[in-house]
Coordinates of N, CA and C in Angstrom, one line a residue:
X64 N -21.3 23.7 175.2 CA -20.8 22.4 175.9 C -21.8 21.3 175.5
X65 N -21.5 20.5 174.8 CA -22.2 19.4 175.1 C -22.0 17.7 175.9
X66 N -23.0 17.5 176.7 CA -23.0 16.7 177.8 C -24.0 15.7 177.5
X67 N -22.6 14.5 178.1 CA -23.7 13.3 178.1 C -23.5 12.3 179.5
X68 N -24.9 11.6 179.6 CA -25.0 10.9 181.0 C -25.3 9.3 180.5
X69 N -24.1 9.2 181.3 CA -24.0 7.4 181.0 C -23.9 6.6 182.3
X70 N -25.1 6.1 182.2 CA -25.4 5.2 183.7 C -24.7 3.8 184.0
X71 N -23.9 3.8 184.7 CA -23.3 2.5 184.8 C -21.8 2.9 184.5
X72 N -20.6 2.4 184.9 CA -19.1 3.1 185.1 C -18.2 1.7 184.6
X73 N -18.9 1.0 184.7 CA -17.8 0.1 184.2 C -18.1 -0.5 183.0
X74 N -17.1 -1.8 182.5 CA -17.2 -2.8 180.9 C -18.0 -1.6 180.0
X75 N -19.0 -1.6 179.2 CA -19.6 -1.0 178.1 C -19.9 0.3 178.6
X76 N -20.1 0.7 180.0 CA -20.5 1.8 180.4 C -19.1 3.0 180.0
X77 N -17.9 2.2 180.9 CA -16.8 2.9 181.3 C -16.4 3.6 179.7
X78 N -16.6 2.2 178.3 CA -16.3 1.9 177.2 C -16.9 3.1 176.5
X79 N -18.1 3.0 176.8 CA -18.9 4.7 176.4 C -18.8 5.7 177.0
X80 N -18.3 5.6 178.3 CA -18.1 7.1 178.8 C -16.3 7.2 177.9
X81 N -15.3 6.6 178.0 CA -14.6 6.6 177.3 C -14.9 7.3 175.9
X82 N -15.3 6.8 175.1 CA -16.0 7.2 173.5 C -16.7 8.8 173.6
X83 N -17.3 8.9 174.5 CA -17.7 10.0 174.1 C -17.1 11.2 174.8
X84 N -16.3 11.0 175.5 CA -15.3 12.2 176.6 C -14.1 12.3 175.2
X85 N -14.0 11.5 174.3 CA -13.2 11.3 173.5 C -13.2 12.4 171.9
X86 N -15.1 12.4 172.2 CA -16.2 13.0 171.0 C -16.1 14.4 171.5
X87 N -15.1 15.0 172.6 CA -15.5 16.2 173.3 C -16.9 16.4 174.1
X88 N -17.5 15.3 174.5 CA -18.5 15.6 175.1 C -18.0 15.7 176.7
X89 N -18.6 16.5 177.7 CA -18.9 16.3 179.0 C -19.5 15.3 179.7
X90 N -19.3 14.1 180.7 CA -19.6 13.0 180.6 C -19.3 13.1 182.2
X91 N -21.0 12.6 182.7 CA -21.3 12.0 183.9 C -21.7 10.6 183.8
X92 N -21.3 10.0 184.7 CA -21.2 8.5 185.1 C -21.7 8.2 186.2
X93 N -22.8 7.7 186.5 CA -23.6 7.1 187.1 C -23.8 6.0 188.0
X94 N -23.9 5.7 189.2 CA -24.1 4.2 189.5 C -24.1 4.3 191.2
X95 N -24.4 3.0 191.7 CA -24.1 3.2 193.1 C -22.6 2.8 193.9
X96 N -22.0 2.2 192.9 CA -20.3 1.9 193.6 C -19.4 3.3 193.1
X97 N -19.4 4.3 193.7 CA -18.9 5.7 193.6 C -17.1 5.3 193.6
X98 N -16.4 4.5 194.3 CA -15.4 4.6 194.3 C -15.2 3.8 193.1
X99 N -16.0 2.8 192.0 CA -15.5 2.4 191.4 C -15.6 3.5 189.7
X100 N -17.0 4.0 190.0 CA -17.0 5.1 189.3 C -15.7 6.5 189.0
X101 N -15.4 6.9 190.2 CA -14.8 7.5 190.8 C -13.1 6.9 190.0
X102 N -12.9 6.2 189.9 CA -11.7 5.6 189.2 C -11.6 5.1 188.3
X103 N -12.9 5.1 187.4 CA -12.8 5.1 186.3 C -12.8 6.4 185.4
X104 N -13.6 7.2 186.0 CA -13.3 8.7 185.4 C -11.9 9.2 185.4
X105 N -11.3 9.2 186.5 CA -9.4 9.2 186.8 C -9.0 9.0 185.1
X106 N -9.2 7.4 185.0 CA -8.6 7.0 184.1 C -8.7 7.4 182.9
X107 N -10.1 7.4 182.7 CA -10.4 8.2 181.0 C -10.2 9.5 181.2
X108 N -9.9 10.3 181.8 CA -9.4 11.5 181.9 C -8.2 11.8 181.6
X109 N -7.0 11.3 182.3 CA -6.3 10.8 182.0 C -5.8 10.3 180.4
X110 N -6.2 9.8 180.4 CA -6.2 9.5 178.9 C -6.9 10.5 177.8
X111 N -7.5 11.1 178.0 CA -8.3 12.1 177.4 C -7.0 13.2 177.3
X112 N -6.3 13.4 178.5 CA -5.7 14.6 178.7 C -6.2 15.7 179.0
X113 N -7.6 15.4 179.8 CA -8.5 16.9 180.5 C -9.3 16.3 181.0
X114 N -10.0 16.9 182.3 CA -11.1 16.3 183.1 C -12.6 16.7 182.3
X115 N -12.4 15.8 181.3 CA -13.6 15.8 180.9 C -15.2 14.9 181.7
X116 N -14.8 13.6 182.7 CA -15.5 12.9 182.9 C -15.6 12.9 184.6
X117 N -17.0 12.7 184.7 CA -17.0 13.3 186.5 C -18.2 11.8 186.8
X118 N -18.1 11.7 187.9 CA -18.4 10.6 188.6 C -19.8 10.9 189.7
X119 N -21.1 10.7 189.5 CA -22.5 10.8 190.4 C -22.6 9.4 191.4
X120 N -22.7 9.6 192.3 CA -23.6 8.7 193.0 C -25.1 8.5 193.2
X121 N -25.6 7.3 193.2 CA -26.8 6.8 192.7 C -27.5 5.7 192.9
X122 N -28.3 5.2 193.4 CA -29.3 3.9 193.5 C -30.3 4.4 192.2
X123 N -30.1 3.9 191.3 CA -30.9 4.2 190.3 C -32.1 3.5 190.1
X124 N -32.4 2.8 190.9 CA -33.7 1.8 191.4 C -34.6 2.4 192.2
X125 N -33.7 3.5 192.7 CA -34.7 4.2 194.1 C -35.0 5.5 193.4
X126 N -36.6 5.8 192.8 CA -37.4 7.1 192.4 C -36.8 8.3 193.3
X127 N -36.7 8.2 194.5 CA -36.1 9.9 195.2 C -34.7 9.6 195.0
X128 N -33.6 8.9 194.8 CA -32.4 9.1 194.8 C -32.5 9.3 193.3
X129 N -32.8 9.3 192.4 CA -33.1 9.5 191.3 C -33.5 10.9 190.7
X130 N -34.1 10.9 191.5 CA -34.9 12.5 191.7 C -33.9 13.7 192.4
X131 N -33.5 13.3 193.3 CA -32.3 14.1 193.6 C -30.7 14.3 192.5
X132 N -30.8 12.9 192.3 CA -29.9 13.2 191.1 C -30.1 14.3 190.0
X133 N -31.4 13.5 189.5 CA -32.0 14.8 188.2 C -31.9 16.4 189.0
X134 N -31.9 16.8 190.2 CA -32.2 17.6 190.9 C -30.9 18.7 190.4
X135 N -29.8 17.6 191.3 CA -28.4 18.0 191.3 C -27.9 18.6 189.7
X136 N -28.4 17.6 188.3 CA -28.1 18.1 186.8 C -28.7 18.8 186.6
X137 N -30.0 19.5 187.0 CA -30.5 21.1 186.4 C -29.8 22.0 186.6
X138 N -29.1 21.8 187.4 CA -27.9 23.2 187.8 C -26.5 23.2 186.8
X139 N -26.5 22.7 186.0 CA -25.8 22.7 184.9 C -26.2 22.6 183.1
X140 N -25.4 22.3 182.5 CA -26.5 22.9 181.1 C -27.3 21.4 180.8
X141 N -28.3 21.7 179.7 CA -29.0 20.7 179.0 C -28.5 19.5 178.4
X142 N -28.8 18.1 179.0 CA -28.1 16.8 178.7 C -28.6 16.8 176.8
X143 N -27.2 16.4 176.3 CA -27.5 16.0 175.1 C -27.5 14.7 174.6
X144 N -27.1 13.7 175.3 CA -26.7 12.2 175.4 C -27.3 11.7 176.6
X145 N -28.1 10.7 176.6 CA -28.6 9.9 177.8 C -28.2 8.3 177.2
X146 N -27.1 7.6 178.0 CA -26.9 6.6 177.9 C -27.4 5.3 179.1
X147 N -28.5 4.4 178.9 CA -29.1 4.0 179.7 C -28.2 2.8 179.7
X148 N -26.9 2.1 180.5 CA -26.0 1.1 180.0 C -26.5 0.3 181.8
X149 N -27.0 1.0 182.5 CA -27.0 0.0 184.4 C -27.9 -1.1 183.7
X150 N -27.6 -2.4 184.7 CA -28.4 -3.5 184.5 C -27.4 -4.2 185.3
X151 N -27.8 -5.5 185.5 CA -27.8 -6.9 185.8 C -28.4 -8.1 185.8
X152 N -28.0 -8.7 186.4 CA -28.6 -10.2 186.1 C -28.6 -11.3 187.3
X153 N -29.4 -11.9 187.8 CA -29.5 -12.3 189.1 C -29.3 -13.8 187.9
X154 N -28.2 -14.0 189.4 CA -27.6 -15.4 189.3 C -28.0 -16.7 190.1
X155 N -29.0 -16.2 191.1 CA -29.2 -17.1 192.2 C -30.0 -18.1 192.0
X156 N -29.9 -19.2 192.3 CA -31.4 -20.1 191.7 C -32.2 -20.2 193.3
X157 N -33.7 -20.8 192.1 CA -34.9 -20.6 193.1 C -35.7 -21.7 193.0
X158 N -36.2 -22.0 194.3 CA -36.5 -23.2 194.6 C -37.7 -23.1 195.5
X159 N -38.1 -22.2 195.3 CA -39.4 -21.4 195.6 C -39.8 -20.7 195.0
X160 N -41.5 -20.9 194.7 CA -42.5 -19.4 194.2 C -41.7 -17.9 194.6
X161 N -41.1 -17.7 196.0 CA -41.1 -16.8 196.6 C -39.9 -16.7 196.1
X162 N -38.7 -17.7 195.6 CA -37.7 -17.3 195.2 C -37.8 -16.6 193.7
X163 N -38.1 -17.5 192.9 CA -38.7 -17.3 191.7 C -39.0 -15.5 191.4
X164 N -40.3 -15.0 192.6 CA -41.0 -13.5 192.1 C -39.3 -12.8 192.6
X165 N -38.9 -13.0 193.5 CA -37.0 -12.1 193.5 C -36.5 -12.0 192.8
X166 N -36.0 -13.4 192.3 CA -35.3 -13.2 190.8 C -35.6 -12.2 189.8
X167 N -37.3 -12.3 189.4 CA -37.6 -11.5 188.3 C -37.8 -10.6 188.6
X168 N -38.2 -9.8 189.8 CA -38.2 -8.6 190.1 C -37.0 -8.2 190.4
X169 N -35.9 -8.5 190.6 CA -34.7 -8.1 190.7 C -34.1 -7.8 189.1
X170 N -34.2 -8.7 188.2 CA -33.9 -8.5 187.1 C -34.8 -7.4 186.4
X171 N -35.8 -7.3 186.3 CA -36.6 -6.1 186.2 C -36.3 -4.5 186.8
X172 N -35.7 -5.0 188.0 CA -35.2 -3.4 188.6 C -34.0 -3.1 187.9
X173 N -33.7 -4.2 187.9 CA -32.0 -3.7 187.5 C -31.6 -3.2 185.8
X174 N -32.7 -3.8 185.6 CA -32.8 -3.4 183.6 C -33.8 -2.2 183.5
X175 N -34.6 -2.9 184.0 CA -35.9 -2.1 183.9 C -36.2 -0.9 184.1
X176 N -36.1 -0.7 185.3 CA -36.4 0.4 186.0 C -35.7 1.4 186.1
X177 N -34.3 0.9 186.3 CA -33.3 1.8 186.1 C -33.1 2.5 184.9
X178 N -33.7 2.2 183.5 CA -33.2 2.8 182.1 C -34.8 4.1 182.7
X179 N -36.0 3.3 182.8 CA -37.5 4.4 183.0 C -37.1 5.2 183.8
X180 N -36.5 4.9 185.1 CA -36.7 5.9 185.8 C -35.7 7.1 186.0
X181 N -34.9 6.9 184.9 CA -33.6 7.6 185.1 C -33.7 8.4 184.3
X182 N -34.7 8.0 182.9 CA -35.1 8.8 181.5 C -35.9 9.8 181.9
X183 N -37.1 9.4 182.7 CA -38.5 10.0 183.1 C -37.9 11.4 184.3
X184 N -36.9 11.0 184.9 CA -36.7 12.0 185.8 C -35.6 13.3 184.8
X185 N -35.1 12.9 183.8 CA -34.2 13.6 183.4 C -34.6 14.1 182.0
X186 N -35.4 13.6 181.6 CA -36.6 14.0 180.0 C -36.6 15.5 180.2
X187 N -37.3 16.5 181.1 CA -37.3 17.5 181.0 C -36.0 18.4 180.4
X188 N -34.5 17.9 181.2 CA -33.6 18.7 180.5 C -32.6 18.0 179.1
X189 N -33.6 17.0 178.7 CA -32.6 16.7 177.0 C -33.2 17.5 176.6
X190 N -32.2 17.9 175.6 CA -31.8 18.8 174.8 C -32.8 18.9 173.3
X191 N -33.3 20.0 173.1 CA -34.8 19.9 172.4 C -34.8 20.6 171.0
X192 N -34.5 20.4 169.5 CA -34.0 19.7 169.0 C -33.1 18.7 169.4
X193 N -32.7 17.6 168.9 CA -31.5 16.8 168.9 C -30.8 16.0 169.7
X194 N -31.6 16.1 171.2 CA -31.2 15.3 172.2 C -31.1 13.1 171.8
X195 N -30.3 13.1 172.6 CA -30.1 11.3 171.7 C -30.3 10.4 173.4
X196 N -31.1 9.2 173.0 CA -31.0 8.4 174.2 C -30.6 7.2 173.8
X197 N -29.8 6.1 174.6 CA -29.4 4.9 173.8 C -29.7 4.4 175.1
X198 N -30.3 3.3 174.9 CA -30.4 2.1 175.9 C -29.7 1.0 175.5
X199 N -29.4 0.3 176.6 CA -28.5 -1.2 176.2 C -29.4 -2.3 176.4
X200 N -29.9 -3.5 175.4 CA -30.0 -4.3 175.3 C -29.5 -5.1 175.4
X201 N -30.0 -6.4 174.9 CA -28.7 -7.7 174.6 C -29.6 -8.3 173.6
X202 N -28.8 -9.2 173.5 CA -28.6 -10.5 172.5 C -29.3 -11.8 173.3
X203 N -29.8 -11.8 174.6 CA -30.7 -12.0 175.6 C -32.4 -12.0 174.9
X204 N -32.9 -10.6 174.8 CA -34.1 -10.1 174.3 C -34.5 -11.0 173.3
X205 N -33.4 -11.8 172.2 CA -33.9 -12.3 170.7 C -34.0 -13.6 171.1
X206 N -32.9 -14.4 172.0 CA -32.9 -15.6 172.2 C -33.4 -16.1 173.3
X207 N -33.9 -15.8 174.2 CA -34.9 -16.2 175.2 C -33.7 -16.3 176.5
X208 N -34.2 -15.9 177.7 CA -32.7 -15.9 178.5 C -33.9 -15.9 180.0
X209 N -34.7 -16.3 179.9 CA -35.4 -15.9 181.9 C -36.0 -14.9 181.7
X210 N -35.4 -14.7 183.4 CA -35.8 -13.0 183.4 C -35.1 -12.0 182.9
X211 N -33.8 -12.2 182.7 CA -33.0 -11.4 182.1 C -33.3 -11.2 180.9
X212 N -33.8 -11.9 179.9 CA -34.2 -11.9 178.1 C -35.2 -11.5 178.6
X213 N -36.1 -11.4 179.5 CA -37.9 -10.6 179.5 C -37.2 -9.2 179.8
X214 N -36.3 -8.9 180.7 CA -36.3 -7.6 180.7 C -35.6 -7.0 179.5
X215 N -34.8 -7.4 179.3 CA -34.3 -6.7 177.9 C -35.4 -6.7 176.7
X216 N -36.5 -7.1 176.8 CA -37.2 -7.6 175.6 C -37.7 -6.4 175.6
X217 N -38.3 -5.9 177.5 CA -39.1 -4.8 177.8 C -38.4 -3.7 177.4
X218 N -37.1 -3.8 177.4 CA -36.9 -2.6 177.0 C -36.2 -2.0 175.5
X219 N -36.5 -3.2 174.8 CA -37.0 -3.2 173.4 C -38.5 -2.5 173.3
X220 N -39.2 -2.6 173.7 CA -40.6 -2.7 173.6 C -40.9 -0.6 174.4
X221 N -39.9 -0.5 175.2 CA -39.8 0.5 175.9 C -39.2 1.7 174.9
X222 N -38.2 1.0 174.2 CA -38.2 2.1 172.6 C -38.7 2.3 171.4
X223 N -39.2 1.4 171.5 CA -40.1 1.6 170.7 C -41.9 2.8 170.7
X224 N -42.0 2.6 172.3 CA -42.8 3.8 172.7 C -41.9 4.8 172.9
X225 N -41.0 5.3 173.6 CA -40.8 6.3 173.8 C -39.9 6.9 172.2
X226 N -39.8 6.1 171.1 CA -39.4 6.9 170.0 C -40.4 7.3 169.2
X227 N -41.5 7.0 169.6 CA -43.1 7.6 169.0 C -42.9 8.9 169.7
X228 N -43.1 8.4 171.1 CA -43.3 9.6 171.8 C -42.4 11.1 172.0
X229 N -41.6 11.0 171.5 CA -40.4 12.3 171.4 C -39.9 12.2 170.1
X230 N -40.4 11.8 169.2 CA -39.6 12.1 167.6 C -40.3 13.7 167.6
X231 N -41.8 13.8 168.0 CA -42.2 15.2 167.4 C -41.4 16.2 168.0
X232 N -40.6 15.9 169.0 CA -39.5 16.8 169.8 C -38.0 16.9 169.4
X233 N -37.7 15.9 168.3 CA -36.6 16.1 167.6 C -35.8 15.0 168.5
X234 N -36.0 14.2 169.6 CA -35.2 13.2 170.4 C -35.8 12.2 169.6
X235 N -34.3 11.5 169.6 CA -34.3 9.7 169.1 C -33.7 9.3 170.4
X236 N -34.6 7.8 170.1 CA -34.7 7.1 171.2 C -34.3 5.8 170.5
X237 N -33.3 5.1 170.7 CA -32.6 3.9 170.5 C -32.3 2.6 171.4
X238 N -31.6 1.8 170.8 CA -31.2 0.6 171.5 C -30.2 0.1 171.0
X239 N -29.0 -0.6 171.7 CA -27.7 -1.4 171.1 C -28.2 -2.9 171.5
X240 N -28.0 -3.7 170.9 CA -27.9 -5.3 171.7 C -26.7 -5.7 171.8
X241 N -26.1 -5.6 172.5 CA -25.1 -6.7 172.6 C -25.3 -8.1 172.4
X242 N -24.1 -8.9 172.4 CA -23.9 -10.5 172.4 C -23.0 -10.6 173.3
X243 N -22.3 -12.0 173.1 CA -21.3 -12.3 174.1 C -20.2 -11.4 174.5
X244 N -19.7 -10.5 175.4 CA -18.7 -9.5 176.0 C -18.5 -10.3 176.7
X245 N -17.1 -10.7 176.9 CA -16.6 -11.1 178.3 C -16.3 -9.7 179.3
X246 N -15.8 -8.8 178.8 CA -15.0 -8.2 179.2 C -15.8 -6.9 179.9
X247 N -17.1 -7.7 180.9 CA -17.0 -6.7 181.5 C -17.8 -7.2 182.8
X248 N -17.9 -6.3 184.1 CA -18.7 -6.8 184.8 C -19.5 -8.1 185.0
X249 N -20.6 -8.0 184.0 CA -22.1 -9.0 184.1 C -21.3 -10.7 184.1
X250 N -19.9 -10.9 183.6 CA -19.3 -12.2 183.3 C -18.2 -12.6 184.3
X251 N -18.2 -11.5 185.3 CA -16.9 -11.9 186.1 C -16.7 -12.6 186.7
X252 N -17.9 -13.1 187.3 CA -17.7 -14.7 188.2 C -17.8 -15.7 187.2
X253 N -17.8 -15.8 186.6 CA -18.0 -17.0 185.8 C -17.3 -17.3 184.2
X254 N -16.6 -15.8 184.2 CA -15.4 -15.8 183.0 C -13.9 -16.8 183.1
X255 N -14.0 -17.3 182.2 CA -12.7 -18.6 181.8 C -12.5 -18.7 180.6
X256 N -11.0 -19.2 180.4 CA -10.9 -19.7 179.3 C -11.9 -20.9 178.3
X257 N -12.3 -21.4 179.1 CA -13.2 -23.0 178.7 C -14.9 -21.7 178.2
X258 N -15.3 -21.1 179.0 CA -16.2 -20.3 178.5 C -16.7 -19.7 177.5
X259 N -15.3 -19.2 177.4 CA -15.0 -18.0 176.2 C -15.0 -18.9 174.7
X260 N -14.5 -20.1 175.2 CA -14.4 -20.8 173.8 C -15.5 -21.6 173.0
X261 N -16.6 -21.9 174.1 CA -17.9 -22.9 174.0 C -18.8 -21.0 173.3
X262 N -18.9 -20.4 174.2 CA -19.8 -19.6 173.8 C -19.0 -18.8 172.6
X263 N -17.9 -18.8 172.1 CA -17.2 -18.3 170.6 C -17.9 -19.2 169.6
X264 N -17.9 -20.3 170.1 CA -18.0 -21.4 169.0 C -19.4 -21.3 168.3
X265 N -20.5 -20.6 168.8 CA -21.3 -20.6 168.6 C -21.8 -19.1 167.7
X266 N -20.9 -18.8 167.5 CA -20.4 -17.3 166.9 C -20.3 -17.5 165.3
X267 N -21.5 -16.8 164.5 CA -20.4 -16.9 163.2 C -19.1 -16.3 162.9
X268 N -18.8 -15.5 163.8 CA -18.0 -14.6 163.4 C -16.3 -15.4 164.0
X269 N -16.6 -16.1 165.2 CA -16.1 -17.0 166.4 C -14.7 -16.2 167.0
X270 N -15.7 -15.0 167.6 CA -14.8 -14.5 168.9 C -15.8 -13.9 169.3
X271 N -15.4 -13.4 170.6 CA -16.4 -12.6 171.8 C -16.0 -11.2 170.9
X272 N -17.2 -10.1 172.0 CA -17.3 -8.8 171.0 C -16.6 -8.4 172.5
X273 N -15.9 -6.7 172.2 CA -15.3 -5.8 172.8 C -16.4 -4.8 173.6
X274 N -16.1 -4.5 174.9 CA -17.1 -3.0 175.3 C -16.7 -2.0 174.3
X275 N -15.5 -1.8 173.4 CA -14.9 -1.0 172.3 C -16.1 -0.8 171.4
X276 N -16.6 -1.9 171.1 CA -17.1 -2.1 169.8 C -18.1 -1.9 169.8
X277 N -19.3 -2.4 171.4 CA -20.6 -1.5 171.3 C -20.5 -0.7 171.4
X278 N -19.5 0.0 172.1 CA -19.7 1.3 172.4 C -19.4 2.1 171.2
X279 N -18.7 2.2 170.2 CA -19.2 2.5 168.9 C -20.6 2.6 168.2
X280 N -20.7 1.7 168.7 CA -22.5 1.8 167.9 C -23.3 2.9 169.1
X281 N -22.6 2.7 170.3 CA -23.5 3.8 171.1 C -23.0 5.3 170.5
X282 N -21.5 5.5 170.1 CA -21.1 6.7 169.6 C -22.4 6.8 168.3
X283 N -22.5 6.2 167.1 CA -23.2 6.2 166.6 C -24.4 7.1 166.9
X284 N -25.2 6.2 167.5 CA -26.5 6.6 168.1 C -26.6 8.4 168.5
X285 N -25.5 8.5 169.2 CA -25.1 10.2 170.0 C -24.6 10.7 169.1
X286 N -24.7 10.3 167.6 CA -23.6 11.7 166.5 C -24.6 12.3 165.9
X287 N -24.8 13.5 165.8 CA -25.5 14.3 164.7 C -25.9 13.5 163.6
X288 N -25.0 12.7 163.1 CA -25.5 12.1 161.6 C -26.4 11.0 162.0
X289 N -26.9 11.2 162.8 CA -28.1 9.8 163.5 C -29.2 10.3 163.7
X290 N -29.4 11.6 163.3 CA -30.3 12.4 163.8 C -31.7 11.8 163.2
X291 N -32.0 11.4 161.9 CA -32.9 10.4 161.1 C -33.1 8.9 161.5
X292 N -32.4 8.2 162.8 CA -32.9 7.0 163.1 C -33.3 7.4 164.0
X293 N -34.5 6.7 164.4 CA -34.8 6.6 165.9 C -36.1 5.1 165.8
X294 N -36.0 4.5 167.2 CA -36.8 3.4 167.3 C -36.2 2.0 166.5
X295 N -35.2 2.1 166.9 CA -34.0 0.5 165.9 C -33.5 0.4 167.1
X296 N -33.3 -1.1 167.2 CA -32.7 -1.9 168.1 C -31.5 -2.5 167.0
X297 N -30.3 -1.8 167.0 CA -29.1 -2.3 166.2 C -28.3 -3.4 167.4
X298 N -28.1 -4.9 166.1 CA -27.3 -6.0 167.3 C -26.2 -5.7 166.7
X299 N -25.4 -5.9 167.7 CA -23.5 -5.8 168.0 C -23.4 -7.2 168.5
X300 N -23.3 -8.4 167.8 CA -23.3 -9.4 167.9 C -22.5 -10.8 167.4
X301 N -21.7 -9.8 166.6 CA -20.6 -11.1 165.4 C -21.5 -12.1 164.7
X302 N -23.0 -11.6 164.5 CA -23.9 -12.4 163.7 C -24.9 -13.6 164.6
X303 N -24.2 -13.8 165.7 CA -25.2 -14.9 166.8 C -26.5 -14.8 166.3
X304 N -26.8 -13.3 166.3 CA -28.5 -13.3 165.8 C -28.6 -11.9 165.0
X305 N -29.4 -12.6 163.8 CA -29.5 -11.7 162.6 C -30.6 -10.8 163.0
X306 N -30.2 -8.9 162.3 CA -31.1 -7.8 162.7 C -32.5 -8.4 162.1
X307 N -33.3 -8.2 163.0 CA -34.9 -7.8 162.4 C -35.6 -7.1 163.1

């Protein structure tokens, strides 16, 4: 059986748990909104035509609910796919010192900590040759974005150690960047027609990218023939910003 764990259930998350229930993998889904989790598995199952995808509940910010999680997946076989997709992005403005340290510490938990501490509790059971981890970036990290472009930078900077640190173990450790997605979560209060067209324009490619299409590059990352990259931050971006 091979099994993979993809944090976060909806847009690129849902898009990868989709992709790889697809690859014949076993696919746990992650997050703390269970009923929305919970219905997205339904669906790619569904569509799969077998309950391949199951649904965890999680504060993935909180070290013991995390811990308990990892707890609960020892009792099943060895994760071969660790897909690090949870994040957000605090929208609030601050007009205080005191608002300001919220923001970024919020943005920080929500990128940050959740890809470390979800890896660190579950590292013991990937899979030893060949186990694959993919974190989600953005297109944020290259262009300067707040706190949200510092945390994704970190966790550019976060694969880059940990693909030192487990190549002698036969694990690759990766990164996707996104660019502009409308179509998922992180855009929903603020997705429009008028949006979609100012931030296209600035596209060489000039349209928004699909959860479809990163999530491809995440299938990537999780196939056997990937077994020779590790530590690349690949952008999925319609060219916004050229790989380096």
């Amino acid at each position: 059986m091979t099994r993979a764990i993809v944090t976060g259930g909806t847009g690129i998350g849902r898009a990868c748990a989709k992709r790889l229930a697809s690859d014949g993998f076993e696919v746990v889904i992650v997050g703390r909104r269970i009923e929305v989790l919970t219905e997205a598995a339904a669906e790619i199952n569904e569509w799969v035509g077998e309950a391949r995808v199951v649904a965890e509940p999680c504060d993935l910010e909180d070290p013991k609910a995390v811990g308990a999680f990892a707890d609960r997946l020892s009792r099943g076989p060895s994760i071969d796919v660790l897909v690090n997709n949870a994040g957000g992005v605090s929208l609030e403005s601050a007009d205080t010192l005191e608002e300001v340290a919220a923001g970024w510490r919020r943005d920080f938990d929500n990128n940050v900590m959740t890809t470390v501490l979800v890896t660190e509790a579950l590292l013991p059971q990937i899979t030893r040759p060949g186990g694959r981890i993919v974190a989600l970036s953005s297109v944020a990290a290259f262009r300067g974005a707040g706190s949200y472009g510092a945390a994704k930078a970190a966790i550019n900077a976060w694969v880059y150690g940990m693909s030192a640190q487990l190549a002698s173990d036969g694990i690759t450790v990766n990164a996707v960047a996104p660019g502009f997605v409308p179509d998922t979560g992180f855009w929903d209060s603020r997705r429009s027609d008028d949006l979609i067209a100012s931030r296209s324009a600035g596209i060489p490619m000039a349209r928004p990218g699909t959860p479809d299409e990163v999530a491809e590059s995440v299938a990537y990352f999780a196939s056997p023939g990937a077994g020779w990259t590790t530590g690349t931050i690949l952008h999925v971006n319609g060219g916004a910003v050229v790989g380096r």
